[in-house]
Amino acid sequence: MTDAPPPLTRGEARERADLVHDVRYRIELDVSCGPDWFVSSCTISFSCRRPGEATFLEFRTDEVREVEVNGVPLAPETLTGGRLPLDNLREQNVVRVVGRCAYSRNGEGLHRVEDERGVTLYTQLQPAYAHHVFAAFDQPDLKARFQWTLRTPPAWTVVSNTPLANNDPRVRIFEPTPALPTSVVSIAAGDLAVTELDPIRSGARHLPLRIISRPDLHAFAPLEDLRSTVEQGIAYYEGRFGQPYPFTKLDLVFLPEFNAGAMENAAAIAFDEDEHLSPSAVSQAGRQSRAQVLLHELAHMWFGDLVTMRWWDDLWLNEAFAELLSYEALSEATAWRDGWVGFATMDKSWASWQDQYPTTHPIATAVETAVDAETSFDGITYAKGASVLRSLEALIGREAFNRALRTYFVRHAWGSAELADLVAAMQEQTSHDLDQWTGAWLHQAGIGTVRARRVTTDEGDVLQLDQAFPVSLTVRAPQSLTATAYRLDTGRLRPVRTEQLEIGAAAVHSAPLPPETAAVLLNGDDAAYLRLRLDERSIAALVPALSSVESALERAVTWNALWDATRDADLDLATFVHLFERNILHETSATLSALTYVLRPAFRELVPSTARRHTAQSGGDLLLRLVSAAPPDGDHRRQLAHAAADLCLSPAARAWAADLLDGGAGALSDDAELRWDVIVGLAAGSSDRDETARRVETERRSVPSALAAVRGRQALAAVAHPDAKADAWRAVDSGQLSNAESAWLIRGFRIAWDSALLDPFVDPFFERLPEIWRAGSFEIGRQMMKQLFPFGATDGHDVLARSRALLGRGVLPAPGTRLLIESIDDLERMIRVRRRTALAG
């Protein structure tokens, strides 16, 4: 195998883009060679602005079979270190490179899945894995026209960015693409089923729309939901951008073992089948999330594909715009009118958490190499970026914002752009000084905190807001924060007065409160980007009455503030759980989903090891009470049942679980994913490996499902027995599993109500971590760092000491170092909460 090429740097990319232009690829892949490898033949034609100069191509291959530059054959060893030097270039050049390449098992490059359901292979080339599949100028601003040819078994379905140009089932030739970056070209092939839906109107055009997935999941594709979302999204975006949908068709391709939730491959959007196609009933929150993800990827057809960032510094331009516009489309063009509740509960909290890490960075941040770009797909890039762009839209107005977007697309369609181009288009539409805005919001890192206090004076109660900002925020962007006073009226909170307060200028802000004020809620419109701390009297009033606040968005913001306080040890975990118990049955599906998402692991991670099992048992019984109280067969009952399944520890919980598996829980017993959650929960509460093995085998036979194999392995890894944990560790460490298979196994392994079960793996973790990162796969390194980090070990302080020692050795690459720093920060927070929980009894 040729060595992996050194990461492409920003400087190298700029030099190459300044030299090379008018690039075209003809890529031929022979994927009929067996399960281990494929043959890649790529012919690249391009122009050179300064003949006689030199550049290079990247290509990672097991075996170089042929290299030809401008008609001259070169020795295979000319391609060395993953780079092919191209010297003495002509004005017009043609390069042909043929190699044998290995299929991926980590989801990077050309990934291949083979199981009892057939074969599926697909590309995932973002940020810079195109050169794992074909020789390429693998950088975003060297956009090119691509033409794919695939040699495949004749029965296979094959999908790419453009329609097929021929009818030969063995040699599939696709029409050339328009100018695209290497990261969004794609193919998917294998034993796939296709459904053609009614075409989508786009101006005078009728766009073909297809749904593609593995056959056994095809029946679960929500065809009506998908089609209506696409139709509404395309109409909405065409109206906002003044540009038609850029392509001639759209395929929605659902794929196994897909690392990302979804990917904006041009006209062939890819989705993770586990996340978006379910044989079980999908909650309202799940349907809303699926619609938002689809709208996000659809927005990328304009932001990212039609106009592409020049370099990874401006990844945020792609992702933040797609995130903002997807929520605007969701709430304005679809049935999900409360879409911003989902943004508040998931996106804003993600942004806030990411911005509190020591590794926080400005939204517009320098990315030195394509590898460094991997860690830029974070809550700051997506969610903080979207929140800030929303504030820009509010500042200059929707119509001015739209005019600027239309100008931006006209100027840069089928080309590349950067932050300065966007700011210039916006500045033309407003008298506001956007240099000041970009300096305050895009080039600084960190998030401020506003802490509310109630002060009693001779004139009555006064609301005092103490403001604290990290030292990194040298310029404080002005923000407007709402403060709404509520009174209690027969057990319900009713608004009395709302004040608009300017945040950022003074360290302390004071405002008189109405005499009947029971609670004060902040940022009810979710316009400000701040961490919030409510005063103690307000929290006490919220425990029995938060659900009576009329605005779902205001409640969502309040829940976020309360959970942020809990994970910072400013609020007792028991108080938060009590709030949840008293109010959750009246919440929206999206808020319930977000809260169960953070609470499910909290009983393991935020409780001292000596009290972990007892606390989790009490939590499981609480959730079961809520399951019983929820409307039968409703959305809330199903979501709460999934959460309760994690905590099958008490006799009552284990009896409920057994009854569900025996068919005694009505519609819940028919939910395939819930059944597996229950089996995993029962396994984690028992040391009986044989009993779990019997349950797994019974379920596989009686209730077949797409996830049976991986969920069964998850359950076996969850068993509270040292040998079960050791077997799971060896399997993950063997390198024989795909990323997805490892992920499910790790989810079982890390569940341990007795921390002693995980203590033997602290040493191996720190020994193996540098080796894993040296092997070069970001996705495998990320998985080990984020999923296998020993958060649940008995001695958290020892884990911190070892982590800091490893950090001090400097043996991890930049992405691994960043993720380790974040894991240290997470564990430090957990230890603080555990200490507070222990003191609270």
Coordinates of C-alpha atoms in Angstrom, one line a residue, residues 2 122 325 358 441:
T2 CA 1.2 3.5 -0.7
Y122 CA -20.9 3.6 -1.1
L325 CA -32.3 27.7 6.7
P358 CA -11.1 24.7 26.7
W441 CA -19.5 37.3 16.6

